[in-house]
Amino acid sequence: MEQLLERILATVEKPSRYVGGEWNSISKKWDQAEVKMAFAFPDVYEVGMSHLGMQILYKVVNDRPDALMERVFAPWVDMEEKMRAAGLPLFSLESRRSLAEFDVVGFTLQYEMSFTNILNMLDMAGIPMRSSDRKGDNPLVIAGGPCGFNPEPLAPFIDAFVLGEGEEVINAVLDVYLAQKQQQCSRRDTLSALAGVEGIYVPVFYQFEYKQDGTVKEFKSDSLVPTVVKKRVVADVNDVPFPTRPIVPHTDVVHDRMMLEVMRGCTRGCRFCQAGTIYRPVREKDPENLLAQAEELVRSTGWDEISLTSLSSSDYSGISEVISGLVDRHSSERINVALPSLRADAFSVELAKEVQRVRRSSLTFAPEAGTQRLRDVINKGVTEENLMEAVTSAFKAGWSSVKLYFMIGLPSETESDLEGIVSLARRVLEAGRNISRSKGRLRVTVSASSFVPKSHTPFQWEPQDSLIELQEKQRFLKQRIKGKGLTFNWHEGQVSMLEADLARGNRDLAPVLERAWALGCRFDGWSECFDFSKWEKAFECFGIKPGDYALRRYSHEDVLPWDHLDAGVSKKYLALEHKRALDGVPTVDCRGGKCPGCGICPSLEINTQLVGGKSVEPVQDLL
C-alpha cells in the first residue's frame, strides 16, 4: 500500500492532507488496543483539523489503555478519483488501515451539506452504506454533533447517534461495545445495549408514520428503549480532559492556532440560533485553569496565536482577567490573543486593545439585522447605538477594518429591514472616515447569510424564504452596498435551501441523499463542487421538490421530526419564545440573574455555572 500511496500522492493537490505523522499525533500499537475507533470528519483535512471537538475526543480515547483513536478525513475529489482507480480503500492517517478494519467509526455532524460526504466515505471504505445491510464484522457507525439534533435524513445510514457532548458519552459507548464484543453478542444486541446508554439514539428502534403531506403522524419506540432521548452534557467543564498537546498540522489549516475553550453554552437566547439552545446551560471555566492550559499549549505547539473559543467569548465573566493574564505572560513571545467575534454591547476599547496588543487584525461584529424592530424579533439584545459606539471607539483606537455579519430572510423581515442593513453599513463607514487617519485603508465588509430554520429553536416552526425571495434580497443589497470602502458578501441561496431541507427533514429524505450521492454530489458546501441540478434530479426521483421541507410552516400542535430528541429546553418554552418573537418582545438574558424559565437546568439537573461560583437559580416551571 505504501508504494501505491506514494505514487498517488505525487499526482494530487496538497498531499500533506493524507500523510499524517504530525507533531503530537498518537500512533498506538494496533494489536494492543482492544477497541479501535476512527474519528471521521466529512470534509477536507484543513477544515477537520480546525475542529476542537476532534482534538478533545482524540485525547479522551487515546488516554484509555485499552483503546485507540485514529483520524480520517474526506479525500478531495482528485484524491478520490485516484484512490478509486487504484482500488485503494479509505484509510486512517495514523496506521493507514482501511476504515473497515476499525471496530467503531464515528462521524461528526457539523453541517448538513456534508451529508453526502458521509455516504461517500462509507462507500470508499467498503462499509455497507445502510445500517440494515451491515453484518457482525462491519464497524459500528456512530455520529454526533449539532446536526444530530435532527438526524432523521441520515437515520438509515447511522447505527447510533450521540446526543450531546461527546466526551461525556464516548467512554460509555466504548465500554458497552467492548463488553458486547467480548461476549460475542450479535450486532442487534449491541445496538440494544447502546440504546440503554443515556444520550444514545438508535434509529432502528424507532418507527415513524407520515401523513400524505410528509409531516409526522406519529412515532413509536420499541418497549426497551426510551421514547424520548435526552442529551448528555458535562457537569463541570473544569473537570473534563482538555487537549493541551493538540495535533499540530504540517500544512495551513482554517484555524491555524491554539484553541482555548473558555466556556460552554450561551445565555443570550437569540431565537434563530440552534447552538444557543443545544449547548445550554452556560458553564464557565475557572481563569486559573485557562491560564494553566494556555501555558501548556504554548509549550507543546509552537503556534503564535491563542484563540478564546466559545459561542460568545466576550460574555465570559472572567474575560478581562484571562486576557490580561495571557498577554502579560506571552506577549514577550510574540503570541497574539484572538476573540473570534465580539458582541457590540460587550465590547470595550480597552478589551480590544488588550486582545490585539501584539498584532491587529480586523474586528468582527454580528448585529444580524438592520433595524431595531427585527433585532427585537430575533432577541439579539443589541442596539444601533451599541454598535456605533463600539466601531467609533475601534476606529479611534486605530482599527481600519470592520466586518459586519447579517442574516436575511428572518421571520417578519420587510424591505425596511434590508434598507437598515444598507444604512448601518454606510454609517459605520462614515464613522471611520470621520475618525481614521488612514482613510484609504478603511474597509467595511458586510456578509449576509440566509436564515435557515433549525430544530430546537423558537423559529423551528417558521418557513424559510423561497429561493426567489432570497435571491431578490441579495440583489437588493448587492446593488446598494458598494463603492470605495464597502464590500458585500453573500451565501448561495440554493445551498441554504437544501441545508434547510435537511435540517427540518425526515427519513423520506434518506433515499434522496443516497441518489444525490450516486449522481456525484460531494462537498456540497464548496461552491466549486456544488451542483444544484444533480440535487434537483435526486429529489425528482422520489416525487419531492427541493424546498418542500424548507418552506414548510409547522404549527405548534404538529409532531416534529425531532420530537423524540430532547435538547433540554422545553417545547412549550420555545413556543412561548416564538410568540414573543412575532410580537417583537425581547426575553431577558439569564446571566443578569433572572431565569426566563427555559427548563434546561431542572431538566438536566445542572445549573448555570459562572466564574467565582456564581449561578442562576432556575424557576421550576414558569409556563
Coordinates of C-alpha atoms in Angstrom, one line a residue:
M1 CA 0.0 0.0 0.0
E2 CA 2.8 2.4 0.9
Q3 CA 4.3 2.3 -2.6
L4 CA 0.9 2.7 -4.2
L5 CA 0.1 5.6 -2.0
E6 CA 3.3 7.3 -2.7
R7 CA 2.6 7.2 -6.4
I8 CA -0.8 8.6 -5.9
L9 CA 0.3 11.4 -3.6
A10 CA 2.7 12.6 -6.2
T11 CA -0.2 13.4 -8.5
V12 CA -2.8 15.1 -6.2
E13 CA -3.3 18.5 -4.8
K14 CA -2.0 19.1 -1.2
P15 CA -0.6 15.6 -0.5
S16 CA 0.1 16.7 3.1
R17 CA -3.6 16.1 3.7
Y18 CA -3.1 12.4 3.6
V19 CA 0.3 11.6 5.2
G20 CA -0.3 12.0 9.0
G21 CA 2.7 11.9 11.3
E22 CA 2.1 15.4 12.6
W23 CA 3.6 16.8 15.8
N24 CA 1.6 15.4 18.8
S25 CA -0.3 12.9 16.8
I26 CA -0.6 9.5 18.5
S27 CA 0.2 6.1 16.9
K28 CA -0.7 3.3 19.3
K29 CA 0.1 -0.4 18.7
W30 CA -2.8 -1.8 16.8
D31 CA -2.8 -5.3 18.3
Q32 CA -2.6 -4.0 21.9
A33 CA -5.9 -2.0 21.6
E34 CA -9.0 -4.0 22.5
V35 CA -11.3 -1.4 20.8
K36 CA -10.2 0.6 17.8
M37 CA -12.1 3.7 16.8
A38 CA -11.8 6.1 13.8
F39 CA -12.8 9.7 14.1
A40 CA -14.2 10.5 10.7
F41 CA -14.6 14.2 9.6
P42 CA -16.7 14.5 6.5
D43 CA -14.7 17.4 5.0
V44 CA -11.1 18.1 4.0
Y45 CA -8.2 17.9 6.4
E46 CA -7.8 21.7 6.7
V47 CA -11.4 22.0 7.9
G48 CA -11.4 18.9 10.2
M49 CA -8.1 19.8 11.8
S50 CA -9.6 23.1 13.0
H51 CA -12.3 21.3 15.0
L52 CA -11.7 21.4 18.7
G53 CA -14.1 18.5 19.3
M54 CA -11.9 16.1 17.3
Q55 CA -8.9 17.1 19.4
I56 CA -10.8 16.5 22.6
L57 CA -12.1 13.1 21.7
Y58 CA -8.7 12.1 20.3
K59 CA -7.2 12.7 23.7
V60 CA -10.1 11.1 25.7
V61 CA -10.0 7.8 23.7
N62 CA -6.2 7.6 23.4
D63 CA -5.8 8.2 27.1
R64 CA -7.6 4.8 27.6
P65 CA -5.0 1.9 27.7
D66 CA -7.5 -0.4 26.1
A67 CA -8.4 1.8 23.1
L68 CA -7.0 3.8 20.2
M69 CA -8.5 6.5 18.1
E70 CA -7.2 7.4 14.6
R71 CA -8.3 10.1 12.1
V72 CA -9.8 10.1 8.7
F73 CA -10.9 13.0 6.5
A74 CA -12.9 13.2 3.3
P75 CA -10.5 13.0 0.4
W76 CA -10.7 15.8 -2.1
V77 CA -12.2 15.0 -5.5
D78 CA -8.8 14.4 -7.1
M79 CA -7.7 12.1 -4.4
E80 CA -10.9 10.2 -4.5
E81 CA -10.6 9.7 -8.2
K82 CA -7.0 8.3 -7.9
M83 CA -7.9 6.1 -4.9
R84 CA -10.9 4.5 -6.7
A85 CA -8.9 4.0 -9.8
A86 CA -6.2 2.2 -7.8
G87 CA -8.6 0.2 -5.7
L88 CA -7.3 1.9 -2.5
P89 CA -9.8 1.9 0.3
L90 CA -10.3 5.0 2.6
F91 CA -7.6 4.8 5.3
S92 CA -6.7 6.4 8.6
L93 CA -3.8 8.8 8.8
E94 CA -2.1 7.1 11.8
S95 CA -1.9 3.4 10.8
R96 CA -3.1 3.7 7.2
R97 CA -5.5 0.9 7.8
S98 CA -8.8 0.7 5.9
L99 CA -11.7 2.3 7.8
A100 CA -13.4 -1.1 7.5
E101 CA -10.8 -2.6 9.9
F102 CA -11.9 -0.4 12.8
D103 CA -14.5 -1.5 15.5
V104 CA -16.2 1.9 15.6
V105 CA -16.3 4.7 13.1
G106 CA -17.6 8.0 14.5
F107 CA -18.7 10.8 12.2
T108 CA -19.1 14.4 13.4
L109 CA -22.2 16.2 12.0
Q110 CA -21.2 19.8 11.9
Y111 CA -23.1 20.9 8.7
E112 CA -26.0 19.4 6.7
M113 CA -24.2 19.9 3.4
S114 CA -21.5 17.4 4.4
F115 CA -24.1 14.5 4.5
T116 CA -23.2 13.2 1.0
N117 CA -19.5 13.1 2.1
I118 CA -20.5 10.7 4.9
L119 CA -22.1 8.3 2.4
N120 CA -19.1 8.7 0.1
M121 CA -16.6 7.9 2.9
L122 CA -18.6 4.8 3.8
D123 CA -18.6 3.6 0.2
M124 CA -14.9 4.3 -0.2
A125 CA -14.2 2.3 2.9
G126 CA -16.2 -0.7 1.6
I127 CA -18.6 -0.4 4.6
P128 CA -22.3 -1.1 3.6
M129 CA -24.0 2.3 3.4
R130 CA -27.2 1.3 5.1
S131 CA -27.2 0.2 8.7
S132 CA -29.6 -2.7 7.8
D133 CA -27.0 -4.2 5.4
R134 CA -24.1 -4.3 7.9
K135 CA -23.1 -7.6 9.4
G136 CA -21.3 -8.6 12.6
D137 CA -17.8 -7.9 11.3
N138 CA -18.7 -4.4 9.9
P139 CA -17.7 -1.4 12.1
L140 CA -20.3 0.2 14.3
V141 CA -21.1 3.5 12.7
I142 CA -22.0 6.3 15.1
A143 CA -22.4 10.1 14.7
G144 CA -22.8 13.1 16.9
G145 CA -22.6 16.9 16.7
P146 CA -25.2 19.7 16.2
C147 CA -26.9 18.1 13.2
G148 CA -27.5 15.1 15.4
F149 CA -30.4 17.0 17.0
N150 CA -32.4 16.2 13.9
P151 CA -30.5 13.3 12.2
E152 CA -33.6 11.8 10.5
P153 CA -32.4 12.2 6.9
L154 CA -29.3 10.1 8.0
A155 CA -31.2 7.6 10.2
P156 CA -31.0 4.6 7.8
F157 CA -27.2 5.1 7.4
I158 CA -26.0 5.5 11.0
D159 CA -26.2 2.8 13.7
A160 CA -26.4 5.1 16.7
F161 CA -26.4 8.9 17.3
V162 CA -24.8 10.6 20.3
L163 CA -27.0 13.4 21.6
G164 CA -24.9 16.0 23.5
E165 CA -21.3 16.4 24.4
G166 CA -19.1 13.6 23.1
E167 CA -16.5 13.4 25.9
E168 CA -19.4 12.8 28.4
V169 CA -20.6 9.8 26.4
I170 CA -17.8 8.3 24.4
N171 CA -16.3 6.1 27.2
A172 CA -19.7 4.6 28.0
V173 CA -20.2 3.8 24.3
L174 CA -16.7 2.1 24.1
D175 CA -17.3 0.2 27.3
V176 CA -20.6 -1.2 26.1
Y177 CA -19.1 -2.1 22.7
L178 CA -16.2 -3.8 24.3
A179 CA -18.4 -5.8 26.7
Q180 CA -20.6 -6.9 23.8
K181 CA -17.6 -7.8 21.7
Q182 CA -16.0 -9.9 24.5
Q183 CA -19.3 -11.8 24.9
Q184 CA -19.6 -12.2 21.2
C185 CA -23.1 -10.7 21.2
S186 CA -25.0 -10.1 18.0
R187 CA -25.0 -6.7 16.2
R188 CA -28.7 -6.3 17.2
D189 CA -27.8 -7.0 20.9
T190 CA -25.0 -4.4 20.8
L191 CA -27.4 -1.8 19.4
S192 CA -29.9 -2.7 22.0
A193 CA -27.3 -2.3 24.8
L194 CA -26.2 1.1 23.3
A195 CA -29.8 2.3 23.3
G196 CA -29.8 1.8 27.0
V197 CA -27.0 4.4 27.4
E198 CA -28.4 7.9 28.2
G199 CA -27.8 10.2 25.3
I200 CA -27.7 7.5 22.7
Y201 CA -30.4 7.3 19.9
V202 CA -30.5 4.1 17.9
P203 CA -32.9 4.8 14.9
V204 CA -33.7 1.1 14.2
F205 CA -35.7 1.0 17.4
Y206 CA -38.0 4.0 16.4
Q207 CA -40.7 3.9 13.8
F208 CA -42.4 6.8 12.1
E209 CA -45.7 7.2 10.3
Y210 CA -46.0 10.1 8.0
K211 CA -49.1 11.9 6.7
Q212 CA -49.8 12.5 3.0
D213 CA -48.1 15.9 3.1
G214 CA -44.9 14.4 4.7
T215 CA -45.4 15.6 8.2
V216 CA -45.2 13.2 11.1
K217 CA -48.4 11.5 12.0
E218 CA -46.9 9.7 15.0
F219 CA -43.8 7.9 16.1
K220 CA -43.3 4.8 18.3
S221 CA -40.3 3.3 20.0
D222 CA -39.6 -0.3 21.0
S223 CA -40.6 -1.1 24.6
L224 CA -37.0 -1.4 25.8
V225 CA -35.7 2.0 24.7
P226 CA -36.7 5.5 25.9
T227 CA -39.5 7.1 24.0
V228 CA -37.6 10.4 24.1
V229 CA -33.7 10.5 24.2
K230 CA -32.3 13.2 26.4
K231 CA -28.9 14.9 25.6
R232 CA -25.9 14.4 27.8
V233 CA -23.7 17.3 29.0
V234 CA -20.6 17.7 31.0
A235 CA -21.5 18.8 34.6
D236 CA -18.2 20.7 35.3
V237 CA -16.1 21.8 32.4
N238 CA -13.1 22.3 34.7
D239 CA -13.0 18.5 35.3
V240 CA -13.0 17.2 31.7
P241 CA -9.8 16.4 29.9
F242 CA -8.6 19.2 27.6
P243 CA -6.1 18.6 24.8
T244 CA -3.1 20.7 25.9
R245 CA -0.9 18.8 23.4
P246 CA -3.1 19.1 20.3
I247 CA -2.0 17.8 16.9
V248 CA -0.1 20.5 15.0
P249 CA -0.7 20.1 11.2
H250 CA 2.1 20.2 8.7
T251 CA 0.1 22.4 6.4
D252 CA -2.0 25.5 6.8
V253 CA -5.5 24.8 8.2
V254 CA -8.6 27.0 8.6
H255 CA -7.8 27.8 12.2
D256 CA -4.0 27.5 12.5
R257 CA -3.7 28.5 16.1
M258 CA -4.2 27.3 19.7
M259 CA -7.8 27.0 20.8
L260 CA -8.6 27.7 24.4
E261 CA -12.2 27.0 25.2
V262 CA -13.4 29.4 27.9
M263 CA -17.0 28.1 28.4
R264 CA -19.8 26.0 27.0
G265 CA -23.2 27.4 26.1
C266 CA -24.6 30.9 25.7
T267 CA -27.2 32.7 27.8
R268 CA -28.3 35.3 25.1
G269 CA -31.2 33.4 23.7
C270 CA -31.0 34.6 20.0
R271 CA -34.1 33.0 18.6
F272 CA -32.6 31.7 15.3
C273 CA -29.6 30.1 17.0
Q274 CA -29.6 26.4 17.4
A275 CA -26.2 26.3 19.1
G276 CA -27.6 28.7 21.7
T277 CA -30.2 26.0 22.7
I278 CA -28.4 22.7 22.3
Y279 CA -25.2 23.7 24.2
R280 CA -27.1 25.1 27.2
P281 CA -26.6 25.6 30.1
V282 CA -23.6 28.0 30.3
R283 CA -20.7 26.5 32.2
E284 CA -17.6 28.7 32.5
K285 CA -14.0 27.5 33.1
D286 CA -12.0 29.0 36.0
P287 CA -9.5 31.6 34.9
E288 CA -6.6 29.9 36.7
N289 CA -7.4 26.7 34.8
L290 CA -7.4 28.5 31.5
L291 CA -4.1 30.2 32.1
A292 CA -2.5 26.9 33.1
Q293 CA -3.9 25.2 29.9
A294 CA -2.6 28.1 27.8
E295 CA 0.8 27.7 29.3
E296 CA 0.9 24.0 28.3
L297 CA -0.5 24.8 24.8
V298 CA 2.2 27.3 24.2
R299 CA 5.0 24.9 25.2
S300 CA 3.6 22.0 23.2
T301 CA 2.6 23.5 19.9
G302 CA 4.8 26.4 18.7
W303 CA 1.7 28.3 17.5
D304 CA 1.8 32.1 17.8
E305 CA -1.9 32.9 18.5
I306 CA -4.3 31.8 21.2
S307 CA -8.0 31.9 20.2
L308 CA -10.5 32.2 23.1
T309 CA -13.3 30.0 21.7
S310 CA -16.9 29.6 22.7
L311 CA -20.3 30.7 21.3
S312 CA -19.8 34.2 22.8
S313 CA -16.4 34.6 24.4
S314 CA -16.8 38.3 25.2
D315 CA -19.6 37.3 27.6
Y316 CA -17.3 35.1 29.6
S317 CA -17.3 36.5 33.2
G318 CA -13.5 36.3 33.6
I319 CA -12.6 37.7 30.1
S320 CA -10.6 40.7 31.3
E321 CA -8.7 38.6 33.8
V322 CA -7.9 35.9 31.3
I323 CA -6.9 38.3 28.5
S324 CA -4.6 40.3 30.8
G325 CA -3.1 37.2 32.1
L326 CA -2.4 35.7 28.7
V327 CA -1.0 38.9 27.3
D328 CA 1.2 39.6 30.3
R329 CA 2.6 36.0 30.2
H330 CA 3.0 35.5 26.5
S331 CA 3.3 38.9 24.6
S332 CA 7.1 38.8 25.0
E333 CA 7.0 35.6 23.0
R334 CA 5.0 37.5 20.2
I335 CA 2.0 35.4 20.9
N336 CA -1.3 37.1 19.9
V337 CA -4.7 36.6 21.6
A338 CA -7.8 36.5 19.4
L339 CA -11.5 36.7 20.0
P340 CA -13.5 35.1 17.1
S341 CA -16.4 37.6 17.3
L342 CA -17.3 40.5 19.5
R343 CA -20.8 41.5 20.7
A344 CA -21.2 45.2 20.3
D345 CA -22.7 45.6 23.8
A346 CA -19.9 43.7 25.5
F347 CA -17.2 45.4 23.5
S348 CA -14.8 47.8 25.2
V349 CA -11.9 49.5 23.5
E350 CA -9.7 48.6 26.4
L351 CA -10.6 45.0 25.9
A352 CA -10.0 45.1 22.2
K353 CA -6.7 46.9 22.7
E354 CA -5.6 44.3 25.2
V355 CA -6.7 41.4 22.9
Q356 CA -4.7 42.6 19.9
R357 CA -1.8 44.2 21.7
V358 CA 0.7 42.1 19.6
R359 CA -0.9 42.2 16.2
R360 CA -4.1 43.9 15.0
S361 CA -6.4 42.4 12.5
S362 CA -10.0 43.3 11.6
L363 CA -12.8 43.4 14.2
T364 CA -16.0 41.4 13.6
F365 CA -19.5 42.3 14.9
A366 CA -22.7 40.5 14.3
P367 CA -25.7 42.8 14.6
E368 CA -27.6 40.2 12.5
A369 CA -30.5 42.5 11.5
G370 CA -30.6 46.1 10.1
T371 CA -33.4 47.5 12.3
Q372 CA -34.1 47.5 16.0
R373 CA -37.6 46.1 15.3
L374 CA -36.1 43.0 13.7
R375 CA -33.3 42.7 16.3
D376 CA -36.0 42.6 19.0
V377 CA -37.8 39.9 17.0
I378 CA -34.7 37.7 17.0
N379 CA -33.8 38.7 20.6
K380 CA -30.4 40.0 19.6
G381 CA -30.2 42.4 22.5
V382 CA -28.0 44.9 20.6
T383 CA -28.9 48.4 19.6
E384 CA -27.6 50.6 16.8
E385 CA -26.2 52.9 19.4
N386 CA -24.2 50.0 20.9
L387 CA -22.7 49.1 17.6
M388 CA -21.9 52.7 16.6
E389 CA -20.2 53.4 20.0
A390 CA -18.2 50.2 19.6
V391 CA -17.0 50.9 16.0
T392 CA -16.3 54.6 16.8
S393 CA -14.1 53.5 19.7
A394 CA -12.4 51.0 17.5
F395 CA -11.6 53.5 14.7
K396 CA -10.3 55.9 17.3
A397 CA -8.1 53.2 18.7
G398 CA -6.5 52.6 15.2
W399 CA -8.5 49.8 13.6
S400 CA -9.3 50.4 10.0
S401 CA -11.2 47.2 9.0
V402 CA -14.6 46.1 10.4
K403 CA -16.7 43.1 9.4
L404 CA -20.4 43.1 10.0
Y405 CA -22.5 39.9 9.9
F406 CA -26.2 40.0 9.0
M407 CA -28.9 37.4 8.2
I408 CA -31.6 37.9 5.5
G409 CA -34.9 36.1 5.3
L410 CA -35.6 36.3 9.0
P411 CA -39.3 35.9 10.1
S412 CA -41.3 39.1 9.6
E413 CA -38.5 40.8 7.6
T414 CA -39.5 43.7 5.3
E415 CA -37.7 45.9 2.8
S416 CA -37.2 48.5 5.6
D417 CA -35.1 45.9 7.4
L418 CA -32.9 45.4 4.3
E419 CA -32.6 49.2 4.0
G420 CA -31.5 49.2 7.6
I421 CA -28.6 46.9 6.7
V422 CA -27.5 49.3 4.0
S423 CA -27.9 52.3 6.2
L424 CA -25.9 50.7 9.1
A425 CA -23.1 49.7 6.8
R426 CA -22.8 53.3 5.4
R427 CA -23.0 54.8 8.9
V428 CA -20.1 52.6 10.1
L429 CA -18.0 53.5 7.1
E430 CA -18.8 57.2 7.6
A431 CA -17.8 56.9 11.3
G432 CA -14.5 55.5 10.1
R433 CA -13.9 58.3 7.6
N434 CA -14.6 60.9 10.3
I435 CA -12.1 59.4 12.6
S436 CA -9.4 57.4 10.9
R437 CA -6.1 59.0 9.8
S438 CA -5.6 56.3 7.1
K439 CA -8.8 56.8 5.2
G440 CA -7.5 54.9 2.2
R441 CA -7.3 51.7 4.2
L442 CA -10.8 51.8 5.6
R443 CA -12.8 48.7 4.9
V444 CA -16.3 47.7 6.0
T445 CA -17.2 44.2 4.9
V446 CA -20.8 43.2 5.1
S447 CA -21.7 39.5 5.0
A448 CA -25.3 38.3 4.6
S449 CA -26.2 34.7 5.2
S450 CA -29.7 33.3 4.6
F451 CA -31.9 32.4 7.6
V452 CA -32.1 28.6 7.9
P453 CA -34.8 27.5 10.4
K454 CA -33.3 24.8 12.7
S455 CA -34.7 22.3 15.1
H456 CA -34.9 23.1 18.9
T457 CA -35.2 26.9 18.3
P458 CA -38.1 29.3 18.7
F459 CA -38.1 29.6 14.9
Q460 CA -38.3 25.8 14.2
W461 CA -41.9 26.3 13.1
E462 CA -41.1 29.1 10.7
P463 CA -40.6 28.5 6.9
Q464 CA -37.6 29.7 5.1
D465 CA -38.0 32.4 2.4
S466 CA -38.4 31.0 -1.1
L467 CA -35.3 30.8 -3.3
I468 CA -36.7 33.6 -5.4
E469 CA -37.2 35.8 -2.4
L470 CA -33.7 35.2 -1.0
Q471 CA -32.1 35.9 -4.4
E472 CA -34.1 39.1 -4.7
K473 CA -33.0 40.3 -1.3
Q474 CA -29.4 39.5 -2.2
R475 CA -29.7 41.6 -5.4
F476 CA -31.3 44.4 -3.4
L477 CA -28.3 44.6 -1.0
K478 CA -25.7 44.0 -3.7
Q479 CA -27.0 47.0 -5.7
R480 CA -26.7 49.3 -2.7
I481 CA -23.7 48.1 -0.7
K482 CA -20.9 49.0 -3.0
G483 CA -18.4 51.7 -3.5
K484 CA -15.0 52.6 -2.1
G485 CA -14.5 51.0 1.4
L486 CA -17.6 48.8 1.2
T487 CA -17.6 45.0 0.3
F488 CA -20.7 42.8 0.2
N489 CA -20.5 39.0 0.5
W490 CA -23.5 36.6 0.4
H491 CA -24.2 32.9 0.5
E492 CA -25.6 30.9 -2.3
G493 CA -29.4 30.7 -1.8
Q494 CA -29.7 27.2 -3.3
V495 CA -27.3 25.8 -0.7
S496 CA -29.2 27.5 2.1
M497 CA -32.4 26.0 0.9
L498 CA -31.0 22.4 0.8
E499 CA -29.5 23.0 4.2
A500 CA -32.9 23.9 5.5
D501 CA -34.5 20.8 3.8
L502 CA -32.0 18.5 5.5
A503 CA -32.2 20.4 8.8
R504 CA -36.0 20.1 9.0
G505 CA -36.5 16.9 7.0
N506 CA -37.4 13.3 7.9
R507 CA -36.5 9.8 6.8
D508 CA -38.1 10.4 3.4
L509 CA -35.0 12.4 2.5
A510 CA -32.7 9.4 3.0
P511 CA -33.2 8.0 -0.5
V512 CA -32.8 11.5 -1.9
L513 CA -29.4 11.8 -0.2
E514 CA -28.4 8.4 -1.5
R515 CA -29.5 9.3 -5.0
A516 CA -27.7 12.7 -4.9
W517 CA -24.5 10.9 -3.8
A518 CA -24.9 8.3 -6.7
L519 CA -25.3 11.2 -9.1
G520 CA -21.9 12.6 -8.0
C521 CA -22.8 15.1 -5.2
R522 CA -19.8 15.7 -3.0
F523 CA -18.5 18.6 -0.9
D524 CA -21.9 20.4 -1.3
G525 CA -20.8 23.2 0.9
W526 CA -18.0 24.1 -1.5
S527 CA -19.1 26.4 -4.4
E528 CA -16.7 24.7 -6.9
C529 CA -18.3 21.3 -6.2
F530 CA -22.0 22.2 -5.6
D531 CA -24.3 21.2 -8.5
F532 CA -27.9 22.1 -7.8
S533 CA -29.1 20.3 -11.0
K534 CA -28.0 16.9 -9.5
W535 CA -29.9 17.6 -6.3
E536 CA -33.0 18.5 -8.4
K537 CA -32.8 15.2 -10.2
A538 CA -32.4 13.3 -6.9
F539 CA -35.5 15.0 -5.4
E540 CA -37.5 14.4 -8.6
C541 CA -36.8 10.6 -8.4
F542 CA -38.8 10.4 -5.2
G543 CA -41.6 12.9 -6.0
I544 CA -40.2 15.6 -3.6
K545 CA -39.4 19.1 -4.6
P546 CA -36.3 21.0 -3.3
G547 CA -37.6 23.3 -0.7
D548 CA -40.6 21.1 0.4
Y549 CA -39.2 20.9 3.9
A550 CA -37.5 24.3 4.0
L551 CA -40.7 26.2 3.0
R552 CA -43.0 24.3 5.3
R553 CA -44.7 26.2 8.2
Y554 CA -45.2 23.9 11.1
S555 CA -47.9 24.5 13.7
H556 CA -47.3 24.3 17.4
E557 CA -49.5 21.2 17.5
D558 CA -47.6 19.3 14.8
V559 CA -45.4 16.4 15.8
L560 CA -42.0 17.5 14.6
P561 CA -39.4 15.1 13.1
W562 CA -37.2 15.7 16.1
D563 CA -39.7 15.5 18.9
H564 CA -38.2 12.2 20.1
L565 CA -34.9 14.0 20.8
D566 CA -34.7 16.3 23.9
A567 CA -32.2 19.1 24.0
G568 CA -33.3 20.1 27.5
V569 CA -35.2 23.3 26.6
S570 CA -38.9 22.6 26.8
K571 CA -41.1 22.8 23.7
K572 CA -43.6 25.0 25.4
Y573 CA -40.9 27.5 26.2
L574 CA -39.8 27.5 22.6
A575 CA -43.5 28.1 21.6
L576 CA -43.7 31.0 24.0
E577 CA -40.5 32.4 22.6
H578 CA -41.9 32.1 19.1
K579 CA -45.0 34.1 20.1
R580 CA -42.8 36.7 21.8
A581 CA -40.7 37.0 18.6
L582 CA -43.7 37.7 16.4
D583 CA -44.9 40.3 19.0
G584 CA -41.4 41.9 19.0
V585 CA -40.9 41.2 22.7
P586 CA -37.4 40.6 23.9
T587 CA -36.5 38.0 26.6
V588 CA -34.0 38.6 29.4
D589 CA -30.6 37.1 29.5
C590 CA -30.4 34.8 32.5
R591 CA -26.8 35.9 33.1
G592 CA -28.4 39.0 34.7
G593 CA -29.8 36.8 37.4
K594 CA -33.4 36.3 36.3
C595 CA -34.4 32.9 35.0
P596 CA -36.6 33.1 31.9
G597 CA -37.8 29.5 32.5
C598 CA -36.4 27.7 29.5
G599 CA -36.3 24.5 31.6
I600 CA -32.7 23.4 30.8
C601 CA -31.4 23.5 34.4
P602 CA -34.1 21.4 36.1
S603 CA -34.3 19.1 33.0
L604 CA -30.6 18.2 33.2
E605 CA -30.2 18.9 36.9
I606 CA -27.2 21.2 36.2
N607 CA -27.3 24.9 37.0
T608 CA -25.6 27.7 35.0
Q609 CA -22.1 28.0 36.3
L610 CA -20.3 31.3 36.2
V611 CA -16.8 32.3 37.3
G612 CA -16.4 32.6 41.1
G613 CA -19.1 30.1 41.8
K614 CA -22.0 32.3 40.7
S615 CA -25.1 30.7 39.3
V616 CA -28.7 31.5 38.4
E617 CA -31.4 29.9 40.4
P618 CA -33.8 28.3 37.9
V619 CA -37.5 28.5 38.2
Q620 CA -39.1 25.1 38.0
D621 CA -41.9 25.9 35.6
L622 CA -42.6 29.4 34.5
L623 CA -45.2 28.4 31.9

